[in-house]
Amino acid sequence: QVTLKESGPALVKPTETLTLTCTFSGFSLSTSGVRVSWIRQPPGKALEWLARIDWDDDKFYSTSLKTRLTISKDTSKNQVVLTMTNMDPVDTATYYCARIGKLGTDFDYWGQGTLVTVSS
Amino acid sequence: DIQMTQSPSTLSASVGDRVTITCRASQSISSWVAWYQQKPGKAPKLLIYKASSLESGVPSRFSGSGSGTEFTLTISSLQPDDFATYYCQQYNSYLYSFGQGTKLEIK
């Protein structure tokens, strides 16, 4: 059974760095072909893809946000970590981690999401 | 980056209706389109991948079609549980993007 769960602060201040952790079970990021992504959704708005990390430690980032994002993995803990620097109120959103499907082109399992509010 | 233009943004329909949602890509993306259903306060759920492949466990009233730049999601006979927001998503060259969503409402 595949599960993912996001954790991190519910509130961050402008200019601070956000660190989110995705803890998963039912698969391993040391297995060839496994990939995990982060996706966010501002309240009442559409989904936005942020970053992806692969089993072989390849990393890919949203073009518009890549200067602010870092994705990493801890295979022994079954965790993926996303950091986003210089947070702004427009970054207020629910942040989801999701496993990427076998073709590498879609998201087949999602976490429940964690709401992050950016406010002073 | 590839943009996905989804239409309509809102759709009012009745139980039993056949509905179609369309996504247009700003450039050709072969068949790398997926469709998701999202209910309020919940994570999206994968319905269709590779434009027309039905995800395991998804009812057969959902179907997808298209290739290149135009893609559609069709629900053949709306059920009460289908009223939700639907998103298309594309993949190209290690990047992903989503459409703006279609809210399917009860008429």
mmCIF file of N, CA and C in Angstrom, chain B residues 1 15 17 40 47 53 59 68 78 82 90 103 107:
data_model
loop_
_atom_site.group_PDB
_atom_site.id
_atom_site.type_symbol
_atom_site.label_atom_id
_atom_site.label_comp_id
_atom_site.label_asym_id
_atom_site.label_seq_id
_atom_site.Cartn_x
_atom_site.Cartn_y
_atom_site.Cartn_z
ATOM 1 N N ASP B 1 8.113 27.222 -21.780
ATOM 2 C CA ASP B 1 7.346 26.175 -21.107
ATOM 3 C C ASP B 1 5.993 25.993 -21.797
ATOM 4 N N VAL B 15 -27.222 14.800 -13.480
ATOM 5 C CA VAL B 15 -26.943 13.363 -13.381
ATOM 6 C C VAL B 15 -27.455 12.679 -14.651
ATOM 7 N N ASP B 17 -26.031 13.071 -17.621
ATOM 8 C CA ASP B 17 -25.526 13.785 -18.804
ATOM 9 C C ASP B 17 -24.173 13.239 -19.240
ATOM 10 N N PRO B 40 -13.220 19.114 -2.880
ATOM 11 C CA PRO B 40 -12.788 20.129 -1.906
ATOM 12 C C PRO B 40 -12.057 19.536 -0.715
ATOM 13 N N LEU B 47 -7.108 9.951 -12.964
ATOM 14 C CA LEU B 47 -8.164 9.244 -13.683
ATOM 15 C C LEU B 47 -7.641 8.592 -14.964
ATOM 16 N N SER B 53 -5.439 6.171 -21.327
ATOM 17 C CA SER B 53 -5.350 4.967 -20.496
ATOM 18 C C SER B 53 -6.049 5.200 -19.165
ATOM 19 N N PRO B 59 -13.832 4.240 -12.734
ATOM 20 C CA PRO B 59 -14.991 3.736 -13.490
ATOM 21 C C PRO B 59 -14.849 3.956 -14.995
ATOM 22 N N GLY B 68 -1.114 15.213 -29.748
ATOM 23 C CA GLY B 68 -0.595 16.460 -30.303
ATOM 24 C C GLY B 68 -0.868 17.641 -29.393
ATOM 25 N N LEU B 78 -23.027 11.132 -16.131
ATOM 26 C CA LEU B 78 -22.630 11.709 -14.845
ATOM 27 C C LEU B 78 -23.327 11.040 -13.662
ATOM 28 N N ASP B 82 -19.462 12.464 -9.244
ATOM 29 C CA ASP B 82 -18.554 13.056 -10.242
ATOM 30 C C ASP B 82 -18.477 14.571 -10.165
ATOM 31 N N GLN B 90 0.189 18.083 -18.398
ATOM 32 C CA GLN B 90 1.052 17.624 -19.483
ATOM 33 C C GLN B 90 2.457 17.361 -18.959
ATOM 34 N N LYS B 103 -14.581 23.293 -13.080
ATOM 35 C CA LYS B 103 -15.463 22.943 -11.974
ATOM 36 C C LYS B 103 -16.772 22.422 -12.543
ATOM 37 N N LYS B 107 -26.525 21.040 -12.194
ATOM 38 C CA LYS B 107 -27.469 22.008 -12.774
ATOM 39 C C LYS B 107 -28.765 22.013 -11.952
#
